[in-house]
Coordinates of C-alpha atoms in Angstrom, one line a residue:
M1 CA 22.5 -13.4 0.1
S2 CA 24.6 -13.6 3.2
A3 CA 28.1 -12.8 1.9
T4 CA 30.5 -13.6 -0.9
V5 CA 33.7 -15.7 -0.8
N6 CA 36.9 -13.8 -1.4
N7 CA 35.2 -10.5 -0.7
P8 CA 37.8 -7.6 -0.9
F9 CA 35.9 -6.0 2.0
Q10 CA 36.3 -8.9 4.4
H11 CA 38.5 -6.7 6.6
I12 CA 35.5 -4.8 7.9
V13 CA 33.6 -7.9 9.0
E14 CA 33.3 -8.1 12.7
P15 CA 30.9 -9.8 15.3
L16 CA 27.8 -7.8 16.3
D17 CA 28.3 -9.2 19.8
P18 CA 32.0 -9.8 20.9
K19 CA 30.7 -12.8 22.9
D20 CA 29.5 -14.5 19.8
P21 CA 32.0 -14.4 16.9
T22 CA 29.8 -16.6 14.7
Q23 CA 27.3 -13.8 14.2
Q24 CA 29.0 -11.2 12.0
F25 CA 28.2 -8.2 9.9
Y26 CA 29.9 -5.9 7.4
N27 CA 30.6 -2.7 9.5
L28 CA 30.3 0.0 6.9
S29 CA 31.4 2.5 9.5
K30 CA 34.8 0.9 9.3
L31 CA 35.2 1.8 5.7
G32 CA 36.9 4.9 7.0
D33 CA 35.2 7.0 4.4
P34 CA 33.5 10.3 5.5
R35 CA 31.2 10.1 2.5
Y36 CA 29.2 7.2 4.0
E37 CA 27.7 9.3 6.8
R38 CA 26.4 11.8 4.3
L39 CA 24.6 9.3 2.1
P40 CA 20.8 9.1 2.2
F41 CA 19.7 6.1 4.3
S42 CA 18.2 4.4 1.2
I43 CA 21.5 4.6 -0.6
R44 CA 23.3 3.1 2.4
V45 CA 21.2 0.0 1.9
L46 CA 22.4 -0.3 -1.7
L47 CA 25.9 0.2 -0.5
E48 CA 25.7 -2.5 2.1
S49 CA 24.4 -5.0 -0.5
A50 CA 27.3 -4.1 -2.9
V51 CA 29.9 -4.4 -0.2
R52 CA 28.6 -7.7 1.1
N53 CA 28.2 -9.3 -2.3
C54 CA 31.3 -7.9 -3.9
D55 CA 33.0 -10.7 -5.9
E56 CA 34.7 -8.7 -8.6
F57 CA 32.6 -10.4 -11.1
L58 CA 28.9 -9.6 -10.7
V59 CA 29.6 -6.9 -8.2
K60 CA 32.9 -5.0 -8.4
S61 CA 34.8 -2.7 -6.1
S62 CA 34.2 0.0 -8.7
D63 CA 30.5 -0.4 -8.0
V64 CA 31.0 0.2 -4.3
E65 CA 33.0 3.3 -5.2
S66 CA 30.2 4.5 -7.5
I67 CA 27.7 4.2 -4.7
L68 CA 30.0 5.8 -2.1
N69 CA 30.5 8.7 -4.5
W70 CA 26.7 9.1 -4.9
K71 CA 26.8 12.8 -4.5
Q72 CA 28.6 13.1 -7.9
T73 CA 27.4 9.9 -9.7
Q74 CA 23.7 10.4 -9.0
T75 CA 23.4 12.6 -12.1
Q76 CA 25.7 10.7 -14.3
T77 CA 23.4 7.7 -15.2
V78 CA 25.8 5.3 -13.5
E79 CA 24.6 1.7 -13.4
V80 CA 25.2 -0.4 -10.3
P81 CA 24.2 -3.9 -9.3
F82 CA 21.8 -4.5 -6.5
R83 CA 21.1 -7.9 -4.9
P84 CA 17.9 -7.7 -2.8
A85 CA 17.6 -9.9 0.3
R86 CA 14.4 -11.5 -0.9
V87 CA 11.6 -11.4 -3.5
I88 CA 7.8 -11.1 -3.0
L89 CA 5.2 -12.2 -5.5
Q90 CA 1.4 -12.1 -5.9
D91 CA -0.6 -14.7 -7.7
F92 CA -1.3 -12.9 -11.0
T93 CA 2.4 -12.0 -11.7
G94 CA 3.9 -14.7 -9.6
V95 CA 2.4 -17.8 -11.2
P96 CA 4.5 -17.4 -14.4
A97 CA 7.6 -17.4 -12.2
V98 CA 6.6 -20.6 -10.6
V99 CA 5.8 -22.1 -14.0
D100 CA 9.2 -21.1 -15.3
F101 CA 10.9 -22.9 -12.3
A102 CA 8.8 -26.0 -13.0
A103 CA 9.8 -25.8 -16.7
M104 CA 13.5 -25.6 -15.7
R105 CA 13.0 -28.7 -13.6
D106 CA 11.5 -30.5 -16.5
A107 CA 14.5 -29.4 -18.7
V108 CA 17.0 -30.6 -16.2
M109 CA 15.3 -34.0 -15.8
K110 CA 15.3 -34.4 -19.6
L111 CA 19.0 -33.8 -19.6
G112 CA 19.5 -36.5 -17.0
G113 CA 20.0 -34.1 -14.1
D114 CA 18.5 -33.9 -10.7
P115 CA 15.4 -31.6 -10.9
E116 CA 15.3 -31.2 -7.1
K117 CA 18.4 -28.9 -7.4
I118 CA 16.3 -26.2 -9.1
N119 CA 15.1 -23.9 -6.4
P120 CA 15.2 -20.1 -5.8
V121 CA 18.6 -19.0 -4.5
C122 CA 17.0 -15.9 -3.0
P123 CA 14.1 -16.4 -0.6
A124 CA 10.7 -15.8 -2.2
D125 CA 7.2 -15.5 -0.9
L126 CA 4.0 -15.6 -3.0
V127 CA 0.8 -14.3 -1.5
I128 CA -2.5 -15.1 -3.2
D129 CA -4.7 -12.0 -3.1
H130 CA -5.6 -11.0 -6.7
S131 CA -8.1 -13.7 -7.4
I132 CA -11.1 -13.0 -5.2
Q133 CA -13.8 -10.6 -6.3
V134 CA -17.0 -9.1 -4.9
D135 CA -19.6 -11.4 -6.4
F136 CA -21.7 -11.4 -3.2
N137 CA -22.2 -8.6 -0.7
R138 CA -24.5 -7.4 2.0
K139 CA -25.1 -10.9 3.4
S140 CA -23.6 -12.6 6.4
D141 CA -22.3 -15.4 4.2
S142 CA -20.7 -13.2 1.5
L143 CA -17.2 -14.0 2.6
Q144 CA -17.7 -17.7 2.4
K145 CA -19.5 -17.5 -0.9
N146 CA -16.9 -15.3 -2.5
Q147 CA -14.1 -17.6 -1.3
D148 CA -15.9 -20.7 -2.6
L149 CA -16.3 -19.0 -6.0
E150 CA -12.6 -18.0 -5.9
F151 CA -11.6 -21.6 -5.5
D152 CA -13.9 -22.8 -8.2
R153 CA -12.6 -20.3 -10.7
N154 CA -8.9 -20.8 -9.8
R155 CA -8.8 -24.5 -8.9
E156 CA -6.1 -25.4 -11.4
R157 CA -3.9 -22.4 -10.5
F158 CA -4.2 -23.1 -6.8
Q159 CA -3.5 -26.8 -7.2
F160 CA -0.3 -25.9 -9.1
L161 CA 0.7 -23.3 -6.4
K162 CA 0.0 -25.9 -3.7
W163 CA 2.4 -28.3 -5.5
G164 CA 5.0 -25.5 -5.8
S165 CA 4.8 -24.7 -2.1
K166 CA 5.9 -28.3 -1.4
A167 CA 8.2 -28.9 -4.3
F168 CA 10.5 -25.8 -4.0
R169 CA 12.8 -24.9 -1.2
N170 CA 13.3 -21.3 -0.3
M171 CA 9.8 -20.5 -1.5
R172 CA 6.6 -20.0 0.6
I173 CA 3.1 -19.8 -0.8
I174 CA 0.7 -17.8 1.4
P175 CA -2.8 -19.2 0.8
P176 CA -6.0 -17.4 -0.3
G177 CA -7.8 -15.6 2.5
S178 CA -4.7 -14.6 4.4
G179 CA -4.8 -11.0 3.3
I180 CA -3.3 -8.5 0.9
V181 CA 0.3 -9.2 0.0
H182 CA 1.7 -5.9 1.2
Q183 CA -0.1 -6.0 4.6
V184 CA 1.0 -9.7 5.1
N185 CA 4.5 -8.4 4.2
L186 CA 4.3 -5.8 6.9
E187 CA 2.8 -7.9 9.6
Y188 CA 4.6 -11.2 9.0
L189 CA 7.1 -11.5 6.2
A190 CA 9.3 -8.5 6.8
R191 CA 12.6 -9.2 8.7
V192 CA 13.9 -5.6 8.7
V193 CA 17.3 -7.2 9.5
F194 CA 18.2 -10.6 8.1
N195 CA 20.1 -13.1 10.3
F196 CA 21.2 -15.7 7.8
D197 CA 24.2 -18.0 7.4
G198 CA 26.2 -16.2 10.2
Y199 CA 25.6 -12.7 8.9
F200 CA 23.4 -9.8 9.8
Y201 CA 22.3 -7.5 6.9
P202 CA 19.4 -5.2 6.0
D203 CA 16.2 -6.6 4.7
S204 CA 15.4 -5.5 1.2
L205 CA 13.3 -6.8 -1.6
V206 CA 11.8 -6.5 -5.1
G207 CA 8.3 -7.6 -5.8
T208 CA 6.1 -8.3 -8.9
D209 CA 3.6 -5.7 -7.8
S210 CA 3.9 -1.9 -8.1
H211 CA 2.8 -1.3 -4.5
T212 CA 5.6 -3.3 -3.1
T213 CA 6.9 0.1 -1.9
M214 CA 4.4 -0.1 1.0
I215 CA 7.2 -2.0 2.9
D216 CA 9.4 1.2 2.7
G217 CA 7.2 2.6 5.4
L218 CA 8.7 0.1 7.8
G219 CA 12.3 0.9 6.8
V220 CA 12.7 -2.0 4.4
L221 CA 13.9 -0.8 1.0
G222 CA 11.7 -2.4 -1.8
W223 CA 10.0 -1.6 -5.0
G224 CA 8.1 -3.3 -7.9
V225 CA 9.8 -4.9 -10.9
G226 CA 8.8 -7.1 -13.8
G227 CA 8.5 -10.8 -13.7
I228 CA 11.8 -11.4 -15.6
E229 CA 13.7 -9.2 -13.1
A230 CA 12.1 -11.0 -10.2
E231 CA 13.0 -14.4 -11.6
A232 CA 16.6 -13.3 -12.2
V233 CA 16.9 -12.2 -8.5
M234 CA 15.4 -15.6 -7.4
L235 CA 18.1 -17.3 -9.4
G236 CA 20.8 -15.3 -7.6
Q237 CA 21.5 -12.5 -10.2
P238 CA 21.7 -8.9 -9.2
I239 CA 19.4 -6.2 -10.7
S240 CA 21.2 -3.6 -12.8
M241 CA 19.9 -0.2 -11.9
V242 CA 20.8 3.4 -12.5
L243 CA 22.0 5.0 -9.3
P244 CA 19.0 7.2 -8.5
E245 CA 18.7 10.8 -7.3
V246 CA 17.1 11.0 -3.8
V247 CA 14.6 13.7 -3.1
G248 CA 14.4 14.5 0.6
Y249 CA 10.8 15.0 1.6
K250 CA 10.6 17.0 4.9
L251 CA 7.5 16.6 7.0
S252 CA 6.9 19.3 9.6
G253 CA 4.0 20.5 11.8
T254 CA 1.2 18.6 13.4
P255 CA -1.8 17.6 11.4
N256 CA -5.3 18.5 12.5
Q257 CA -7.0 15.9 14.7
F258 CA -9.5 15.1 11.9
I259 CA -6.8 14.6 9.2
T260 CA -6.2 11.0 8.1
S261 CA -3.2 9.3 6.5
T262 CA -5.3 9.1 3.4
D263 CA -5.6 12.9 3.3
I264 CA -1.8 13.2 3.8
V265 CA -0.9 10.7 1.0
L266 CA -3.3 12.2 -1.5
T267 CA -1.7 15.6 -0.7
V268 CA 1.8 14.1 -1.1
T269 CA 0.8 12.5 -4.4
K270 CA -0.3 15.7 -5.9
H271 CA 2.7 17.6 -4.6
L272 CA 5.3 15.1 -5.8
R273 CA 3.6 14.8 -9.2
Q274 CA 4.2 18.5 -9.6
V275 CA 7.8 18.2 -8.3
G276 CA 8.6 15.3 -10.7
V277 CA 10.2 12.2 -9.1
V278 CA 10.0 9.6 -11.8
G279 CA 13.0 7.2 -11.6
K280 CA 14.0 8.7 -8.2
F281 CA 14.0 7.6 -4.6
V282 CA 12.0 9.7 -2.1
E283 CA 13.3 9.7 1.4
F284 CA 11.2 11.1 4.2
F285 CA 12.7 13.0 7.1
G286 CA 11.9 15.8 9.6
P287 CA 10.1 16.0 12.9
G288 CA 6.7 15.4 11.3
V289 CA 7.7 11.8 10.6
S290 CA 8.0 10.9 14.3
Q291 CA 4.3 11.7 14.7
L292 CA 3.3 9.2 12.1
S293 CA 2.6 5.5 13.0
I294 CA 4.0 2.8 10.8
A295 CA 0.5 2.3 9.4
D296 CA 0.5 6.0 8.4
R297 CA 4.0 5.7 6.9
A298 CA 3.0 2.6 5.0
T299 CA 0.0 4.4 3.5
I300 CA 2.3 7.1 2.2
A301 CA 4.9 4.7 0.9
N302 CA 2.2 2.5 -0.7
M303 CA 1.2 5.2 -3.2
C304 CA 4.7 5.7 -4.4
P305 CA 3.8 4.5 -7.9
E306 CA 1.1 7.1 -8.1
Y307 CA 3.5 9.9 -7.5
G308 CA 6.0 8.3 -9.8
A309 CA 9.0 7.5 -7.6
T310 CA 10.9 4.2 -7.5
A311 CA 10.9 4.0 -3.7
A312 CA 9.5 6.0 -0.8
F313 CA 11.7 5.3 2.1
F314 CA 11.2 5.9 5.8
P315 CA 14.4 4.8 7.7
V316 CA 13.9 2.6 10.8
D317 CA 13.4 4.4 14.1
E318 CA 12.0 3.5 17.5
V319 CA 8.4 3.6 16.1
S320 CA 9.4 0.9 13.7
V321 CA 10.7 -1.3 16.4
Q322 CA 7.6 -0.8 18.5
Y323 CA 5.5 -1.9 15.5
L324 CA 7.6 -5.1 15.2
E325 CA 7.0 -5.8 18.9
Q326 CA 3.2 -5.2 18.4
T327 CA 3.1 -7.6 15.5
G328 CA 4.7 -10.4 17.5
R329 CA 8.4 -10.4 16.6
D330 CA 10.3 -11.9 19.5
A331 CA 12.6 -9.9 21.8
E332 CA 15.8 -11.4 20.5
K333 CA 15.1 -10.2 17.0
L334 CA 14.2 -6.8 18.2
A335 CA 17.4 -6.6 20.1
Y336 CA 19.7 -7.5 17.2
I337 CA 17.7 -5.4 14.7
T338 CA 18.3 -2.2 16.8
K339 CA 21.9 -3.1 17.6
Y340 CA 22.8 -3.8 14.0
L341 CA 21.1 -0.8 12.5
K342 CA 22.8 1.5 15.1
A343 CA 26.2 -0.1 14.4
V344 CA 25.9 0.7 10.7
S345 CA 24.4 4.1 11.1
M346 CA 21.0 3.1 9.6
F347 CA 18.9 3.8 12.7
R348 CA 17.1 7.1 12.5
D349 CA 16.1 9.8 15.0
Y350 CA 13.8 12.1 13.0
N351 CA 14.2 14.9 15.6
N352 CA 18.0 14.8 15.3
V353 CA 18.9 17.3 12.6
S354 CA 22.6 16.2 12.7
Q355 CA 21.5 12.9 11.2
D356 CA 20.0 14.5 8.1
P357 CA 22.0 13.3 5.1
D358 CA 22.6 15.0 1.8
F359 CA 19.8 14.9 -0.8
T360 CA 19.5 15.8 -4.4
R361 CA 16.9 18.3 -3.4
I362 CA 14.6 18.9 -0.5
V363 CA 10.9 19.6 -0.7
E364 CA 8.7 20.2 2.3
L365 CA 5.1 19.6 3.5
D366 CA 3.7 21.4 6.5
L367 CA 1.2 18.8 7.9
T368 CA -0.9 21.7 9.4
T369 CA -1.9 22.6 5.8
V370 CA -3.4 19.2 5.0
V371 CA -7.2 19.2 4.7
P372 CA -9.8 16.4 4.3
C373 CA -9.7 15.4 0.6
C374 CA -10.4 12.9 -2.1
S375 CA -8.8 12.3 -5.5
G376 CA -10.6 12.0 -8.8
P377 CA -12.6 11.6 -10.8
K378 CA -10.1 9.8 -13.1
R379 CA -6.5 10.1 -11.6
P380 CA -4.9 9.7 -8.2
Q381 CA -3.0 12.9 -8.4
D382 CA -6.2 15.1 -8.9
R383 CA -6.7 15.9 -5.3
I384 CA -9.9 17.8 -4.3
A385 CA -10.7 19.2 -0.8
V386 CA -13.9 17.6 0.5
S387 CA -15.4 21.1 0.8
D388 CA -14.9 21.5 -3.0
M389 CA -16.1 18.1 -4.0
K390 CA -19.6 19.1 -5.1
S391 CA -18.5 22.1 -7.2
D392 CA -15.5 20.2 -8.7
F393 CA -17.7 17.3 -9.8
E394 CA -20.2 19.7 -11.4
S395 CA -17.4 21.5 -13.3
C396 CA -16.1 18.1 -14.5
L397 CA -19.5 17.2 -15.9
G398 CA -19.4 20.0 -18.5
A399 CA -15.6 20.1 -19.0
K400 CA -14.1 18.8 -22.2
Q401 CA -13.5 15.1 -22.3
G402 CA -10.1 14.4 -20.8
F403 CA -8.3 13.7 -17.6
K404 CA -11.2 15.4 -15.6
G405 CA -14.0 16.2 -18.0
F406 CA -17.0 14.2 -19.2
Q407 CA -18.4 16.7 -21.7
I408 CA -22.0 16.4 -20.6
P409 CA -24.2 19.2 -22.1
P410 CA -25.5 21.7 -19.5
E411 CA -29.1 20.8 -20.2
R412 CA -28.4 17.2 -19.1
H413 CA -26.6 18.0 -15.9
S414 CA -29.9 17.4 -13.9
T415 CA -30.8 14.2 -15.7
A416 CA -32.7 11.8 -13.3
V417 CA -33.5 8.2 -14.2
P418 CA -36.1 6.4 -12.1
F419 CA -35.7 2.6 -11.6
Q420 CA -36.9 -0.1 -9.3
F421 CA -34.8 -2.3 -7.1
N422 CA -36.3 -4.9 -4.8
D423 CA -39.8 -3.6 -5.6
K424 CA -39.0 -0.1 -4.4
D425 CA -38.6 3.1 -6.5
Y426 CA -35.3 4.9 -6.7
T427 CA -33.7 7.6 -8.9
L428 CA -30.1 7.9 -10.2
N429 CA -28.5 11.1 -11.3
H430 CA -25.0 12.2 -12.4
G431 CA -22.8 11.7 -9.4
S432 CA -24.9 9.0 -7.8
V433 CA -22.8 6.6 -5.8
V434 CA -23.2 3.0 -7.0
I435 CA -20.0 1.5 -5.5
A436 CA -18.7 2.2 -2.1
A437 CA -15.7 0.0 -1.2
I438 CA -13.4 0.0 1.8
T439 CA -10.7 -1.8 0.0
S440 CA -7.0 -2.1 -1.1
C441 CA -3.6 -2.3 0.6
T442 CA -3.4 1.5 0.9
N443 CA -6.0 2.0 3.7
T444 CA -7.6 -1.2 4.9
S445 CA -4.7 -2.0 7.3
N446 CA -4.5 1.3 9.1
P447 CA -6.2 1.1 12.5
S448 CA -6.8 4.8 12.7
V449 CA -8.9 5.1 9.5
M450 CA -10.5 1.7 9.9
L451 CA -11.7 2.3 13.4
G452 CA -12.7 5.8 12.3
A453 CA -14.9 4.2 9.7
G454 CA -16.3 1.9 12.3
L455 CA -17.1 4.8 14.7
L456 CA -18.7 6.8 11.9
A457 CA -20.9 3.7 11.1
K458 CA -21.8 3.5 14.8
K459 CA -22.9 7.1 14.9
A460 CA -24.8 6.7 11.6
I461 CA -26.8 3.7 12.9
E462 CA -27.5 5.5 16.2
C463 CA -28.9 8.4 14.2
G464 CA -31.1 6.1 12.1
L465 CA -29.1 6.5 8.9
S466 CA -28.7 3.8 6.2
V467 CA -27.1 3.2 2.8
K468 CA -29.5 2.7 -0.1
P469 CA -29.7 -1.1 -0.9
Y470 CA -28.7 -0.8 -4.6
I471 CA -25.3 0.7 -3.7
K472 CA -22.7 -2.0 -3.9
T473 CA -20.9 -1.8 -0.5
S474 CA -18.0 -3.9 0.5
L475 CA -15.3 -4.3 3.1
S476 CA -12.1 -6.2 2.2
P477 CA -9.6 -5.9 5.1
G478 CA -5.8 -6.1 4.5
S479 CA -5.6 -9.1 6.8
G480 CA -7.5 -11.0 9.5
V481 CA -5.9 -8.8 12.1
V482 CA -8.1 -5.9 10.9
T483 CA -11.3 -8.0 11.2
Y484 CA -10.2 -9.0 14.7
Y485 CA -9.7 -5.5 16.0
L486 CA -12.9 -4.2 14.4
K487 CA -14.8 -7.0 16.2
E488 CA -13.0 -6.5 19.5
S489 CA -13.7 -2.7 19.4
G490 CA -17.4 -3.3 18.9
V491 CA -17.8 -1.5 15.6
M492 CA -18.1 -4.5 13.2
D493 CA -21.8 -4.9 13.7
Y494 CA -22.5 -1.3 12.8
L495 CA -20.4 -1.6 9.6
F496 CA -22.5 -4.7 8.8
Q497 CA -25.8 -2.9 9.3
L498 CA -24.7 -0.2 6.8
G499 CA -23.8 -3.0 4.3
F500 CA -20.0 -3.0 4.9
E501 CA -19.6 -6.6 5.9
V502 CA -16.3 -8.5 5.1
V503 CA -16.5 -9.9 1.6
G504 CA -13.0 -11.2 1.3
Y505 CA -9.3 -10.7 2.0
G506 CA -7.7 -9.4 -1.2
C507 CA -7.4 -6.5 -3.6
M508 CA -10.9 -6.8 -4.9
T509 CA -12.6 -3.5 -6.0
C510 CA -9.2 -1.6 -6.2
I511 CA -8.0 -3.8 -9.1
G512 CA -11.4 -4.0 -10.8
N513 CA -12.6 -7.2 -9.0
S514 CA -15.7 -5.3 -8.0
G515 CA -18.1 -7.9 -9.4
P516 CA -21.4 -7.1 -11.2
L517 CA -23.7 -4.2 -10.3
P518 CA -27.5 -4.9 -10.0
E519 CA -29.0 -5.1 -13.4
P520 CA -31.6 -2.3 -12.8
V521 CA -28.7 0.0 -11.8
V522 CA -26.7 -0.8 -15.0
E523 CA -29.9 -0.2 -17.1
A524 CA -30.5 3.2 -15.4
I525 CA -26.9 4.3 -15.9
T526 CA -27.0 3.2 -19.6
Q527 CA -30.4 4.7 -20.3
G528 CA -29.5 8.2 -18.9
D529 CA -25.8 8.0 -20.1
L530 CA -25.1 8.9 -16.5
V531 CA -21.7 9.7 -14.9
A532 CA -22.2 7.3 -12.0
S533 CA -19.6 7.3 -9.2
G534 CA -17.6 4.9 -7.2
V535 CA -15.9 5.9 -3.9
L536 CA -13.2 3.6 -2.7
S537 CA -10.3 3.6 -0.2
G538 CA -7.9 2.5 -3.0
N539 CA -4.9 3.9 -4.8
R540 CA -6.0 4.0 -8.5
N541 CA -9.1 5.3 -10.1
F542 CA -8.5 5.4 -13.8
E543 CA -11.7 5.4 -15.9
G544 CA -12.8 1.8 -16.5
R545 CA -10.6 0.3 -13.9
V546 CA -12.9 0.1 -10.9
H547 CA -16.0 -0.9 -13.0
P548 CA -17.1 -0.2 -16.6
N549 CA -20.3 1.6 -15.4
T550 CA -18.6 4.0 -13.0
R551 CA -17.1 6.8 -15.0
A552 CA -16.2 8.9 -12.0
N553 CA -14.2 7.2 -9.3
Y554 CA -12.9 8.9 -6.2
L555 CA -10.1 7.8 -3.8
A556 CA -11.1 8.5 -0.2
S557 CA -10.4 7.5 3.4
P558 CA -12.6 4.7 4.8
P559 CA -14.6 7.2 6.9
L560 CA -15.3 9.2 3.8
V561 CA -16.3 6.1 1.9
I562 CA -18.9 5.5 4.6
A563 CA -20.1 9.2 4.5
Y564 CA -20.5 9.3 0.7
A565 CA -22.3 5.9 0.7
I566 CA -24.8 7.3 3.2
A567 CA -25.2 10.5 1.2
G568 CA -25.7 8.4 -2.0
T569 CA -24.0 11.1 -4.1
V570 CA -20.7 12.9 -4.5
R571 CA -22.7 16.1 -5.3
I572 CA -22.8 17.2 -1.7
D573 CA -21.0 19.8 0.4
F574 CA -20.7 18.2 3.9
D575 CA -19.9 21.7 5.3
K576 CA -23.3 23.1 4.2
E577 CA -25.7 20.3 3.4
P578 CA -27.2 17.5 5.5
I579 CA -26.0 14.0 4.7
V580 CA -29.6 13.1 4.0
S581 CA -31.6 15.9 2.6
G582 CA -34.6 17.3 4.5
S583 CA -33.4 15.9 7.9
P584 CA -32.8 17.7 11.2
R585 CA -29.2 18.0 12.3
C586 CA -27.4 15.5 14.5
F587 CA -24.4 17.1 16.2
A588 CA -22.6 13.9 16.8
E589 CA -18.8 14.2 16.8
T590 CA -17.4 12.2 14.0
P591 CA -13.9 11.0 13.1
V592 CA -13.9 12.9 9.8
G593 CA -14.6 16.4 11.0
F594 CA -18.2 17.1 9.9
S595 CA -21.5 16.7 11.7
L596 CA -23.7 13.9 10.8
T597 CA -27.2 14.8 9.8
G598 CA -30.1 12.5 9.0
T599 CA -33.3 10.9 10.1
H600 CA -33.5 10.6 13.8
G601 CA -35.5 8.3 16.0
S602 CA -35.9 8.2 19.8
R603 CA -32.8 6.0 19.9
C604 CA -30.5 8.8 18.7
P605 CA -28.9 10.4 21.8
N606 CA -27.8 13.4 19.7
Y607 CA -31.2 14.5 18.5
H608 CA -31.5 18.3 18.6
P609 CA -34.4 19.5 16.5

């Protein structure tokens, strides 16, 4: 929404550029209230929305005062209205919204009205990414086959959404195969600052997906809501929300060169679960933030639901503007984004302590303490250092059934089940990896970890290593941009040789669309009552979510997904054991901080017997 008629705060409206009086904004700095400069940046976004949309009916002056007085009202369960700038939907939860709009058109037509008048008031984008699954893998045509099957299964839904994209104004439908909703949001849909109907104002949104918070990494305030709330916003209604407490999360120090954003977010998730941030905003600050790319920040913001917060906000800074430039936003937009945010004191310098606002409380993470890690076997917050992975899994085997335990009797810990696959003999044990997926919005759009996985694949192929053919491997990038830079960097062919070819653009394994496992594998798991493992670069690993036959599922960075796929088991200590048993060592430098070991041929330049 651009602005409200008869707004009592009209006196603070001024042009952003004195030479162009038609382009205006609500200059919150002109409120003349010292409390504004002490507000967390995330709360300033809520305040701007309330000021701009104040009509003394849906949004009142008293709501503006409640937000300005956040330091006192944050603990008083005060409800305030919030009108986001836009709405984002995905196809599972978004289709009912489009159906409801179609039903409203039918009702209006039956009453003799003009159905064409029923359109979203608030801009809405629906990205189709939840329908595709890994039915085919390890083949050069897997992508095409999976997409063809996706269209066959969802033809009626897609035809309906195609109609909706043409019928409704103010609504865009992003077609299948474009990418994962949250990455498309980052790369393409995010405005950061709206320029609409003669007014500049902050981009903000609600979405019908819990990981909508990923956009917070770019400095756009957003979070997941239910379908009814999203529809209400689309129809021009504000969300009623309790004014949240804001936990300031200070990042300091410099991470080790082998630490990935996945390691950082899994560490943050465990930490904030212990702190307790349910129903609260988390706002990141401190000199450590300036060292993180937007992809890194988006990874951390993405797992906000896993650590329980409502939003995980990184205010806009120079790094954010550089990202917008890299993703093709034009120079004119970049100029007014920076100018506007500086004018309303929403542009951050993470190294400037004087900009630090008031917070409900402050917690800190020293990035130098972060180590390579995974999370599992059943919950995202159960972080395990990679060096402890083997011992942790083995303790989980015998532990009482629960969040971590599987209650397998000690005499069965070494169970081995032989089976045949493609006329060759193999053996499955507890901890055997049967799914290895580079997937999900959390990691597959971050160049550092994706290229790291590609480099590790290159080293593995050069050392003569491979992934057992019965392991279901897959690569589902966040967008076509990822495929492009993997190809251009020369690592895609190595990923393909290990079995990680592109199988689709969507959520896939992370939401349980992992497709069937080979029948001999399922029979072996069932016969031995095995705790088989899945390793994925996702954000959730609850038992039964990834696949009904993988009882232990671990969240890991894409390079670690590659490493565990090659090892074929999670019962391995990479610090002490070769990645393939009985092989000489290969001292190839890798992006994940451990030496590759394996079978070597004359083609391996790193062979040192």
